Amino acid sequence: MRQTPRTKPFAKRSFGQNFLTDAACIEKIIGALDPASDDTIVEIGPGRGALTAALVAAGSSVVAVELDADLIPLLRRKFEGHANFRLFEEDALHTDFRLMIEAGSETTGKPAKLVANLPYNVSTAILQRLIGYRDCFSEMVLMLQKEVVERITAAPGTSERGYLTVLTEAYFDTEMLFEVPPGAFIPVPKVTSAVVRLVPKPGIELPDAEQFSSVISLGFRQKRKTILNNLKNEKIFGAESVVSVIESCGIDPRLRPEDLTLEQWGRLSARSLF
Ligand code: SAM
């Protein structure tokens, strides 16, 4: 039997490929980013170019990073002749975004924006990597699983609040923008997605990024335990009693980690000896 010729690469689960096909949704994401002709916009995972096309049409300097080698020729063909489009065949988990922006941008001085319909399998790893590059960007508009957006934006005292929430909150003002139903993609994913805006902020006085992330990671080790129980066997405060350190940070030791505010985590991490 004759096979239908493969005119375009098929979606690969291993690359987290769910391509956006819903025009209204694409328009909403682009509207949230509001691309201008003097903007440099980094796009992670352009895929078949659903968002890229609107960014290129807006005249922004588009710097796209795509890992799937099979999509590269398609993207080059689609945007050939557009001097404001640059494509890097790279892994966003290893990319030096600073160098990429310098190499790919026409404009100078203005911080770049970032947009991505992130591959779900590596979305939180990419998000954590982007924290290290936050000074390169004025804002990031990201599509993630709705559940991940709920975690990122969870207020103190809510069960969704965890390590990723506090880490993101330390470095960004976060705003959940809208939900995107599974039917907006091909192939159709099992879960609902959501778009979040992250705007880098100067941040609270963090003693040290690694120290801060280690303390919140230990503090959330068992979410249902109290902050005291999670930290009491860790030697992170030297000879000082863990209860008295927690209390001196203005924290009730019986609280669960999800109840602590960003400022309280900041005070605790400042006292640790990591
Ligand atoms: N932006 C397109 C859209 O909205 O239709 C595609 C989004 S799809 C969910 C994720 C894209 O990220 C795919 O094109 C995939 O190949 C690419 N990708 C997956 N892992 C990547 C990585 N580590 N670095 C860069 N791109 C990656």
PDB file of C-alpha atoms and ligand atoms in Angstrom:
ATOM      1  CA  MET A   1       0.000   0.000   0.000  1.00  0.00           C
ATOM      2  CA  ARG A   2       1.301   3.486  -0.852  1.00  0.00           C
ATOM      3  CA  GLN A   3       2.144   5.623   2.114  1.00  0.00           C
ATOM      4  CA  THR A   4       1.081   9.245   2.404  1.00  0.00           C
ATOM      5  CA  PRO A   5       4.210  11.394   1.997  1.00  0.00           C
ATOM      6  CA  ARG A   6       5.306  13.019   5.246  1.00  0.00           C
ATOM      7  CA  THR A   7       5.056  16.697   4.446  1.00  0.00           C
ATOM      8  CA  LYS A   8       5.877  17.885   7.926  1.00  0.00           C
ATOM      9  CA  PRO A   9       7.641  16.370  10.915  1.00  0.00           C
ATOM     10  CA  PHE A  10       5.271  14.512  13.199  1.00  0.00           C
ATOM     11  CA  ALA A  11       4.982  15.570  16.835  1.00  0.00           C
ATOM     12  CA  LYS A  12       7.473  13.880  19.136  1.00  0.00           C
ATOM     13  CA  ARG A  13       6.476  13.106  22.680  1.00  0.00           C
ATOM     14  CA  SER A  14      10.129  12.990  23.764  1.00  0.00           C
ATOM     15  CA  PHE A  15      10.431  16.697  22.895  1.00  0.00           C
ATOM     16  CA  GLY A  16       7.156  17.594  24.618  1.00  0.00           C
ATOM     17  CA  GLN A  17       5.650  18.623  21.292  1.00  0.00           C
ATOM     18  CA  ASN A  18       2.082  19.889  21.407  1.00  0.00           C
ATOM     19  CA  PHE A  19       1.783  22.440  18.640  1.00  0.00           C
ATOM     20  CA  LEU A  20      -0.529  25.411  19.065  1.00  0.00           C
ATOM     21  CA  THR A  21      -3.130  25.576  16.318  1.00  0.00           C
ATOM     22  CA  ASP A  22      -5.868  27.755  17.832  1.00  0.00           C
ATOM     23  CA  ALA A  23      -5.642  31.213  16.223  1.00  0.00           C
ATOM     24  CA  ALA A  24      -7.474  32.990  19.066  1.00  0.00           C
ATOM     25  CA  CYS A  25      -5.125  31.508  21.637  1.00  0.00           C
ATOM     26  CA  ILE A  26      -2.041  32.439  19.603  1.00  0.00           C
ATOM     27  CA  GLU A  27      -3.405  35.986  19.359  1.00  0.00           C
ATOM     28  CA  LYS A  28      -3.951  36.159  23.126  1.00  0.00           C
ATOM     29  CA  ILE A  29      -0.397  35.064  23.882  1.00  0.00           C
ATOM     30  CA  ILE A  30       1.031  37.537  21.373  1.00  0.00           C
ATOM     31  CA  GLY A  31      -1.251  40.247  22.812  1.00  0.00           C
ATOM     32  CA  ALA A  32       0.128  39.539  26.298  1.00  0.00           C
ATOM     33  CA  LEU A  33       3.679  39.910  25.026  1.00  0.00           C
ATOM     34  CA  ASP A  34       2.887  42.988  22.916  1.00  0.00           C
ATOM     35  CA  PRO A  35       5.910  42.690  20.578  1.00  0.00           C
ATOM     36  CA  ALA A  36       7.298  45.995  19.251  1.00  0.00           C
ATOM     37  CA  SER A  37       9.697  46.557  16.374  1.00  0.00           C
ATOM     38  CA  ASP A  38      12.489  47.566  18.767  1.00  0.00           C
ATOM     39  CA  ASP A  39      12.020  44.492  20.978  1.00  0.00           C
ATOM     40  CA  THR A  40      14.343  41.530  21.036  1.00  0.00           C
ATOM     41  CA  ILE A  41      12.263  38.448  21.703  1.00  0.00           C
ATOM     42  CA  VAL A  42      13.678  35.081  22.652  1.00  0.00           C
ATOM     43  CA  GLU A  43      11.424  32.151  21.862  1.00  0.00           C
ATOM     44  CA  ILE A  44      12.162  28.740  23.353  1.00  0.00           C
ATOM     45  CA  GLY A  45      10.895  25.881  21.197  1.00  0.00           C
ATOM     46  CA  PRO A  46       9.386  27.623  18.154  1.00  0.00           C
ATOM     47  CA  GLY A  47       8.151  24.237  16.881  1.00  0.00           C
ATOM     48  CA  ARG A  48       6.385  24.848  13.583  1.00  0.00           C
ATOM     49  CA  GLY A  49       6.409  28.598  14.133  1.00  0.00           C
ATOM     50  CA  ALA A  50       2.874  29.230  15.420  1.00  0.00           C
ATOM     51  CA  LEU A  51       3.955  32.071  17.718  1.00  0.00           C
ATOM     52  CA  THR A  52       7.120  32.907  15.788  1.00  0.00           C
ATOM     53  CA  ALA A  53       5.209  34.054  12.699  1.00  0.00           C
ATOM     54  CA  ALA A  54       3.420  36.808  14.635  1.00  0.00           C
ATOM     55  CA  LEU A  55       6.635  37.931  16.320  1.00  0.00           C
ATOM     56  CA  VAL A  56       8.478  38.150  12.998  1.00  0.00           C
ATOM     57  CA  ALA A  57       5.531  40.011  11.454  1.00  0.00           C
ATOM     58  CA  ALA A  58       5.627  42.553  14.299  1.00  0.00           C
ATOM     59  CA  GLY A  59       9.183  43.416  13.233  1.00  0.00           C
ATOM     60  CA  SER A  60      10.797  42.352  16.530  1.00  0.00           C
ATOM     61  CA  SER A  61      14.273  40.808  16.489  1.00  0.00           C
ATOM     62  CA  VAL A  62      13.371  37.183  17.060  1.00  0.00           C
ATOM     63  CA  VAL A  63      15.935  34.818  18.525  1.00  0.00           C
ATOM     64  CA  ALA A  64      14.581  31.274  18.546  1.00  0.00           C
ATOM     65  CA  VAL A  65      16.119  28.194  20.164  1.00  0.00           C
ATOM     66  CA  GLU A  66      14.878  24.796  18.980  1.00  0.00           C
ATOM     67  CA  LEU A  67      16.282  21.407  19.975  1.00  0.00           C
ATOM     68  CA  ASP A  68      14.554  19.171  17.409  1.00  0.00           C
ATOM     69  CA  ALA A  69      16.817  18.952  14.352  1.00  0.00           C
ATOM     70  CA  ASP A  70      13.856  17.816  12.202  1.00  0.00           C
ATOM     71  CA  LEU A  71      12.111  21.163  12.736  1.00  0.00           C
ATOM     72  CA  ILE A  72      15.098  23.314  11.773  1.00  0.00           C
ATOM     73  CA  PRO A  73      14.715  23.072   7.945  1.00  0.00           C
ATOM     74  CA  LEU A  74      10.976  23.771   8.225  1.00  0.00           C
ATOM     75  CA  LEU A  75      11.606  26.890  10.330  1.00  0.00           C
ATOM     76  CA  ARG A  76      14.417  28.095   8.047  1.00  0.00           C
ATOM     77  CA  ARG A  77      12.163  27.705   4.997  1.00  0.00           C
ATOM     78  CA  LYS A  78       9.236  29.408   6.684  1.00  0.00           C
ATOM     79  CA  PHE A  79      11.181  32.478   7.785  1.00  0.00           C
ATOM     80  CA  GLU A  80      13.841  32.729   5.086  1.00  0.00           C
ATOM     81  CA  GLY A  81      14.159  36.257   3.828  1.00  0.00           C
ATOM     82  CA  HIS A  82      13.303  37.706   7.248  1.00  0.00           C
ATOM     83  CA  ALA A  83      16.446  39.413   8.538  1.00  0.00           C
ATOM     84  CA  ASN A  84      14.812  39.811  11.960  1.00  0.00           C
ATOM     85  CA  PHE A  85      14.665  36.019  12.535  1.00  0.00           C
ATOM     86  CA  ARG A  86      17.584  34.041  13.919  1.00  0.00           C
ATOM     87  CA  LEU A  87      17.442  30.375  14.759  1.00  0.00           C
ATOM     88  CA  PHE A  88      19.757  28.466  17.087  1.00  0.00           C
ATOM     89  CA  GLU A  89      19.662  24.675  17.096  1.00  0.00           C
ATOM     90  CA  GLU A  90      20.347  24.227  20.788  1.00  0.00           C
ATOM     91  CA  ASP A  91      19.054  22.814  24.034  1.00  0.00           C
ATOM     92  CA  ALA A  92      17.438  25.526  26.184  1.00  0.00           C
ATOM     93  CA  LEU A  93      18.711  23.630  29.229  1.00  0.00           C
ATOM     94  CA  HIS A  94      22.281  24.439  28.170  1.00  0.00           C
ATOM     95  CA  THR A  95      21.901  27.626  26.178  1.00  0.00           C
ATOM     96  CA  ASP A  96      23.728  30.770  27.233  1.00  0.00           C
ATOM     97  CA  PHE A  97      20.810  33.170  26.717  1.00  0.00           C
ATOM     98  CA  ARG A  98      23.007  36.212  27.283  1.00  0.00           C
ATOM     99  CA  LEU A  99      25.329  35.299  24.410  1.00  0.00           C
ATOM    100  CA  MET A 100      22.410  34.311  22.223  1.00  0.00           C
ATOM    101  CA  ILE A 101      20.719  37.675  22.727  1.00  0.00           C
ATOM    102  CA  GLU A 102      23.939  39.534  21.976  1.00  0.00           C
ATOM    103  CA  ALA A 103      24.515  37.464  18.834  1.00  0.00           C
ATOM    104  CA  GLY A 104      20.973  37.580  17.583  1.00  0.00           C
ATOM    105  CA  SER A 105      19.749  41.022  18.460  1.00  0.00           C
ATOM    106  CA  GLU A 106      19.674  44.066  16.231  1.00  0.00           C
ATOM    107  CA  THR A 107      18.797  46.344  19.088  1.00  0.00           C
ATOM    108  CA  THR A 108      20.960  47.305  22.039  1.00  0.00           C
ATOM    109  CA  GLY A 109      20.324  48.347  25.602  1.00  0.00           C
ATOM    110  CA  LYS A 110      16.697  47.308  25.953  1.00  0.00           C
ATOM    111  CA  PRO A 111      16.264  44.037  27.894  1.00  0.00           C
ATOM    112  CA  ALA A 112      14.778  41.239  25.836  1.00  0.00           C
ATOM    113  CA  LYS A 113      11.377  39.595  26.300  1.00  0.00           C
ATOM    114  CA  LEU A 114      10.904  35.847  26.367  1.00  0.00           C
ATOM    115  CA  VAL A 115       7.994  33.761  25.138  1.00  0.00           C
ATOM    116  CA  ALA A 116       7.561  30.007  25.173  1.00  0.00           C
ATOM    117  CA  ASN A 117       4.993  27.306  24.918  1.00  0.00           C
ATOM    118  CA  LEU A 118       7.302  25.155  27.002  1.00  0.00           C
ATOM    119  CA  PRO A 119       7.824  21.431  26.440  1.00  0.00           C
ATOM    120  CA  TYR A 120       6.098  20.045  29.524  1.00  0.00           C
ATOM    121  CA  ASN A 121       8.670  17.363  30.256  1.00  0.00           C
ATOM    122  CA  VAL A 122      11.407  19.934  30.952  1.00  0.00           C
ATOM    123  CA  SER A 123       9.345  23.035  31.758  1.00  0.00           C
ATOM    124  CA  THR A 124      10.305  23.397  35.430  1.00  0.00           C
ATOM    125  CA  ALA A 125      13.982  22.702  34.657  1.00  0.00           C
ATOM    126  CA  ILE A 126      13.912  25.434  31.992  1.00  0.00           C
ATOM    127  CA  LEU A 127      12.120  27.783  34.396  1.00  0.00           C
ATOM    128  CA  GLN A 128      14.800  27.245  37.037  1.00  0.00           C
ATOM    129  CA  ARG A 129      17.480  27.922  34.431  1.00  0.00           C
ATOM    130  CA  LEU A 130      15.729  31.133  33.351  1.00  0.00           C
ATOM    131  CA  ILE A 131      15.941  32.426  36.930  1.00  0.00           C
ATOM    132  CA  GLY A 132      19.702  32.675  36.403  1.00  0.00           C
ATOM    133  CA  TYR A 133      19.150  34.794  33.286  1.00  0.00           C
ATOM    134  CA  ARG A 134      16.433  37.052  34.717  1.00  0.00           C
ATOM    135  CA  ASP A 135      18.550  40.184  34.317  1.00  0.00           C
ATOM    136  CA  CYS A 136      18.499  39.666  30.506  1.00  0.00           C
ATOM    137  CA  PHE A 137      14.705  39.948  30.343  1.00  0.00           C
ATOM    138  CA  SER A 138      12.074  42.578  31.085  1.00  0.00           C
ATOM    139  CA  GLU A 139       9.357  39.910  31.115  1.00  0.00           C
ATOM    140  CA  MET A 140       8.598  36.301  30.276  1.00  0.00           C
ATOM    141  CA  VAL A 141       5.270  35.013  28.977  1.00  0.00           C
ATOM    142  CA  LEU A 142       5.188  31.251  29.457  1.00  0.00           C
ATOM    143  CA  MET A 143       2.684  28.538  28.719  1.00  0.00           C
ATOM    144  CA  LEU A 144       2.880  25.696  31.191  1.00  0.00           C
ATOM    145  CA  GLN A 145       0.606  23.022  32.582  1.00  0.00           C
ATOM    146  CA  LYS A 146      -2.144  24.791  34.508  1.00  0.00           C
ATOM    147  CA  GLU A 147      -1.143  22.837  37.596  1.00  0.00           C
ATOM    148  CA  VAL A 148       2.412  24.224  37.376  1.00  0.00           C
ATOM    149  CA  VAL A 149       1.101  27.797  36.965  1.00  0.00           C
ATOM    150  CA  GLU A 150      -1.090  27.271  40.036  1.00  0.00           C
ATOM    151  CA  ARG A 151       1.975  26.118  41.944  1.00  0.00           C
ATOM    152  CA  ILE A 152       4.053  29.095  40.781  1.00  0.00           C
ATOM    153  CA  THR A 153       1.402  31.624  41.792  1.00  0.00           C
ATOM    154  CA  ALA A 154       0.208  29.950  45.035  1.00  0.00           C
ATOM    155  CA  ALA A 155      -0.226  32.292  48.021  1.00  0.00           C
ATOM    156  CA  PRO A 156       1.027  31.439  51.531  1.00  0.00           C
ATOM    157  CA  GLY A 157      -1.342  29.061  53.313  1.00  0.00           C
ATOM    158  CA  THR A 158      -2.432  27.218  50.153  1.00  0.00           C
ATOM    159  CA  SER A 159      -1.598  23.584  49.522  1.00  0.00           C
ATOM    160  CA  GLU A 160      -0.183  24.256  46.023  1.00  0.00           C
ATOM    161  CA  ARG A 161       2.623  26.320  47.533  1.00  0.00           C
ATOM    162  CA  GLY A 162       6.002  24.572  47.355  1.00  0.00           C
ATOM    163  CA  TYR A 163       9.687  24.905  46.536  1.00  0.00           C
ATOM    164  CA  LEU A 164       9.053  26.200  43.001  1.00  0.00           C
ATOM    165  CA  THR A 165       6.579  28.819  44.282  1.00  0.00           C
ATOM    166  CA  VAL A 166       8.983  30.378  46.761  1.00  0.00           C
ATOM    167  CA  LEU A 167      11.903  30.250  44.349  1.00  0.00           C
ATOM    168  CA  THR A 168       9.893  31.945  41.577  1.00  0.00           C
ATOM    169  CA  GLU A 169       8.338  34.466  43.961  1.00  0.00           C
ATOM    170  CA  ALA A 170      11.791  35.510  45.171  1.00  0.00           C
ATOM    171  CA  TYR A 171      12.802  36.615  41.706  1.00  0.00           C
ATOM    172  CA  PHE A 172       9.604  37.506  39.818  1.00  0.00           C
ATOM    173  CA  ASP A 173       6.260  39.195  40.121  1.00  0.00           C
ATOM    174  CA  THR A 174       3.957  36.499  38.792  1.00  0.00           C
ATOM    175  CA  GLU A 175       0.558  36.817  37.151  1.00  0.00           C
ATOM    176  CA  MET A 176      -1.605  33.974  35.866  1.00  0.00           C
ATOM    177  CA  LEU A 177      -3.070  35.346  32.601  1.00  0.00           C
ATOM    178  CA  PHE A 178      -5.463  32.764  31.160  1.00  0.00           C
ATOM    179  CA  GLU A 179      -6.141  29.071  30.699  1.00  0.00           C
ATOM    180  CA  VAL A 180      -5.714  27.237  27.406  1.00  0.00           C
ATOM    181  CA  PRO A 181      -7.849  24.147  26.764  1.00  0.00           C
ATOM    182  CA  PRO A 182      -6.348  20.916  25.386  1.00  0.00           C
ATOM    183  CA  GLY A 183      -8.181  21.427  22.073  1.00  0.00           C
ATOM    184  CA  ALA A 184      -5.908  24.388  21.222  1.00  0.00           C
ATOM    185  CA  PHE A 185      -3.043  21.984  20.434  1.00  0.00           C
ATOM    186  CA  ILE A 186      -2.155  19.200  18.052  1.00  0.00           C
ATOM    187  CA  PRO A 187      -1.679  16.574  19.315  1.00  0.00           C
ATOM    188  CA  VAL A 188      -4.265  17.195  22.021  1.00  0.00           C
ATOM    189  CA  PRO A 189      -2.604  16.951  25.470  1.00  0.00           C
ATOM    190  CA  LYS A 190      -4.279  15.258  28.451  1.00  0.00           C
ATOM    191  CA  VAL A 191      -4.040  18.345  30.632  1.00  0.00           C
ATOM    192  CA  THR A 192      -5.198  21.957  30.607  1.00  0.00           C
ATOM    193  CA  SER A 193      -2.520  24.610  30.130  1.00  0.00           C
ATOM    194  CA  ALA A 194      -2.210  28.162  31.373  1.00  0.00           C
ATOM    195  CA  VAL A 195      -0.201  31.236  30.477  1.00  0.00           C
ATOM    196  CA  VAL A 196       1.729  33.103  33.155  1.00  0.00           C
ATOM    197  CA  ARG A 197       3.627  36.381  33.058  1.00  0.00           C
ATOM    198  CA  LEU A 198       6.851  36.654  35.043  1.00  0.00           C
ATOM    199  CA  VAL A 199       8.404  40.080  35.573  1.00  0.00           C
ATOM    200  CA  PRO A 200      11.854  40.029  37.187  1.00  0.00           C
ATOM    201  CA  LYS A 201      12.011  42.031  40.400  1.00  0.00           C
ATOM    202  CA  PRO A 202      15.022  43.277  42.311  1.00  0.00           C
ATOM    203  CA  GLY A 203      14.171  40.621  44.924  1.00  0.00           C
ATOM    204  CA  ILE A 204      14.264  40.515  48.677  1.00  0.00           C
ATOM    205  CA  GLU A 205      17.699  40.642  50.294  1.00  0.00           C
ATOM    206  CA  LEU A 206      18.758  37.066  49.667  1.00  0.00           C
ATOM    207  CA  PRO A 207      21.962  36.095  51.443  1.00  0.00           C
ATOM    208  CA  ASP A 208      22.959  33.819  48.594  1.00  0.00           C
ATOM    209  CA  ALA A 209      20.928  32.164  45.844  1.00  0.00           C
ATOM    210  CA  GLU A 210      22.265  28.651  46.540  1.00  0.00           C
ATOM    211  CA  GLN A 211      21.801  29.006  50.282  1.00  0.00           C
ATOM    212  CA  PHE A 212      18.246  30.234  49.764  1.00  0.00           C
ATOM    213  CA  SER A 213      17.328  27.403  47.405  1.00  0.00           C
ATOM    214  CA  SER A 214      18.899  24.771  49.722  1.00  0.00           C
ATOM    215  CA  VAL A 215      16.924  26.013  52.733  1.00  0.00           C
ATOM    216  CA  ILE A 216      13.578  26.039  50.924  1.00  0.00           C
ATOM    217  CA  SER A 217      14.309  22.635  49.437  1.00  0.00           C
ATOM    218  CA  LEU A 218      14.951  21.171  52.938  1.00  0.00           C
ATOM    219  CA  GLY A 219      12.049  23.101  54.444  1.00  0.00           C
ATOM    220  CA  PHE A 220       9.618  21.559  51.924  1.00  0.00           C
ATOM    221  CA  ARG A 221      11.125  18.057  52.115  1.00  0.00           C
ATOM    222  CA  GLN A 222       7.910  16.701  53.599  1.00  0.00           C
ATOM    223  CA  LYS A 223       5.072  19.097  52.910  1.00  0.00           C
ATOM    224  CA  ARG A 224       2.740  17.758  55.575  1.00  0.00           C
ATOM    225  CA  LYS A 225       5.284  18.103  58.361  1.00  0.00           C
ATOM    226  CA  THR A 226       5.865  21.298  60.320  1.00  0.00           C
ATOM    227  CA  ILE A 227       8.760  23.572  59.426  1.00  0.00           C
ATOM    228  CA  LEU A 228      10.418  22.515  62.689  1.00  0.00           C
ATOM    229  CA  ASN A 229      10.170  18.804  61.904  1.00  0.00           C
ATOM    230  CA  ASN A 230      11.562  19.315  58.424  1.00  0.00           C
ATOM    231  CA  LEU A 231      14.573  21.243  59.697  1.00  0.00           C
ATOM    232  CA  LYS A 232      15.271  19.846  63.166  1.00  0.00           C
ATOM    233  CA  ASN A 233      17.678  17.089  62.100  1.00  0.00           C
ATOM    234  CA  GLU A 234      19.543  19.261  59.628  1.00  0.00           C
ATOM    235  CA  LYS A 235      22.697  20.871  60.929  1.00  0.00           C
ATOM    236  CA  ILE A 236      22.037  24.041  58.982  1.00  0.00           C
ATOM    237  CA  PHE A 237      22.100  26.453  61.896  1.00  0.00           C
ATOM    238  CA  GLY A 238      25.309  25.168  63.531  1.00  0.00           C
ATOM    239  CA  ALA A 239      25.168  24.850  67.315  1.00  0.00           C
ATOM    240  CA  GLU A 240      22.053  27.038  67.650  1.00  0.00           C
ATOM    241  CA  SER A 241      18.795  25.317  68.556  1.00  0.00           C
ATOM    242  CA  VAL A 242      16.570  24.998  65.501  1.00  0.00           C
ATOM    243  CA  VAL A 243      13.467  26.060  67.483  1.00  0.00           C
ATOM    244  CA  SER A 244      15.061  29.257  68.697  1.00  0.00           C
ATOM    245  CA  VAL A 245      16.360  30.162  65.220  1.00  0.00           C
ATOM    246  CA  ILE A 246      12.906  29.584  63.708  1.00  0.00           C
ATOM    247  CA  GLU A 247      11.248  31.636  66.468  1.00  0.00           C
ATOM    248  CA  SER A 248      13.791  34.434  66.172  1.00  0.00           C
ATOM    249  CA  CYS A 249      12.840  34.683  62.480  1.00  0.00           C
ATOM    250  CA  GLY A 250       9.278  35.471  63.586  1.00  0.00           C
ATOM    251  CA  ILE A 251       8.016  32.025  62.548  1.00  0.00           C
ATOM    252  CA  ASP A 252       5.778  29.749  64.613  1.00  0.00           C
ATOM    253  CA  PRO A 253       7.656  26.385  64.506  1.00  0.00           C
ATOM    254  CA  ARG A 254       4.323  24.541  64.261  1.00  0.00           C
ATOM    255  CA  LEU A 255       3.572  26.054  60.848  1.00  0.00           C
ATOM    256  CA  ARG A 256       3.751  23.935  57.731  1.00  0.00           C
ATOM    257  CA  PRO A 257       6.235  25.057  55.066  1.00  0.00           C
ATOM    258  CA  GLU A 258       3.383  26.168  52.776  1.00  0.00           C
ATOM    259  CA  ASP A 259       2.358  28.760  55.412  1.00  0.00           C
ATOM    260  CA  LEU A 260       5.645  30.655  55.360  1.00  0.00           C
ATOM    261  CA  THR A 261       5.912  33.917  53.440  1.00  0.00           C
ATOM    262  CA  LEU A 262       8.792  34.780  51.146  1.00  0.00           C
ATOM    263  CA  GLU A 263      10.185  37.182  53.745  1.00  0.00           C
ATOM    264  CA  GLN A 264      10.174  34.436  56.392  1.00  0.00           C
ATOM    265  CA  TRP A 265      12.060  32.070  54.071  1.00  0.00           C
ATOM    266  CA  GLY A 266      14.524  34.894  53.397  1.00  0.00           C
ATOM    267  CA  ARG A 267      15.145  35.379  57.146  1.00  0.00           C
ATOM    268  CA  LEU A 268      15.574  31.631  57.735  1.00  0.00           C
ATOM    269  CA  SER A 269      18.033  31.234  54.897  1.00  0.00           C
ATOM    270  CA  ALA A 270      20.050  34.228  56.142  1.00  0.00           C
ATOM    271  CA  ARG A 271      20.603  32.301  59.407  1.00  0.00           C
ATOM    272  CA  SER A 272      21.734  29.057  57.764  1.00  0.00           C
ATOM    273  CA  LEU A 273      25.391  28.109  57.538  1.00  0.00           C
ATOM    274  CA  PHE A 274      25.292  26.555  54.063  1.00  0.00           C
TER     275      PHE A 274
HETATM  276  N1  SAM B   1       6.058  26.982  20.062  1.00  0.00           N
HETATM  277  C1  SAM B   1       5.431  25.905  19.346  1.00  0.00           C
HETATM  278  C2  SAM B   1       3.938  26.035  19.434  1.00  0.00           C
HETATM  279  O1  SAM B   1       3.465  26.767  20.345  1.00  0.00           O
HETATM  280  O2  SAM B   1       3.247  25.412  18.638  1.00  0.00           O
HETATM  281  C3  SAM B   1       5.888  24.531  19.854  1.00  0.00           C
HETATM  282  C4  SAM B   1       5.652  24.288  21.336  1.00  0.00           C
HETATM  283  S1  SAM B   1       5.976  22.619  21.841  1.00  0.00           S
HETATM  284  C5  SAM B   1       5.001  22.508  23.295  1.00  0.00           C
HETATM  285  C6  SAM B   1       7.599  22.695  22.555  1.00  0.00           C
HETATM  286  C7  SAM B   1       8.735  22.975  21.593  1.00  0.00           C
HETATM  287  O3  SAM B   1       9.971  22.990  22.301  1.00  0.00           O
HETATM  288  C8  SAM B   1       8.925  21.918  20.506  1.00  0.00           C
HETATM  289  O4  SAM B   1       9.172  22.536  19.271  1.00  0.00           O
HETATM  290  C9  SAM B   1      10.142  21.112  20.970  1.00  0.00           C
HETATM  291  O5  SAM B   1      10.847  20.489  19.913  1.00  0.00           O
HETATM  292  C10 SAM B   1      10.957  22.199  21.636  1.00  0.00           C
HETATM  293  N2  SAM B   1      11.880  21.704  22.657  1.00  0.00           N
HETATM  294  C11 SAM B   1      11.759  20.623  23.455  1.00  0.00           C
HETATM  295  N3  SAM B   1      12.777  20.540  24.319  1.00  0.00           N
HETATM  296  C12 SAM B   1      13.575  21.613  24.067  1.00  0.00           C
HETATM  297  C13 SAM B   1      14.787  22.087  24.629  1.00  0.00           C
HETATM  298  N4  SAM B   1      15.377  21.431  25.637  1.00  0.00           N
HETATM  299  N5  SAM B   1      15.347  23.205  24.119  1.00  0.00           N
HETATM  300  C14 SAM B   1      14.738  23.873  23.099  1.00  0.00           C
HETATM  301  N6  SAM B   1      13.586  23.476  22.523  1.00  0.00           N
HETATM  302  C15 SAM B   1      13.012  22.364  23.014  1.00  0.00           C
END
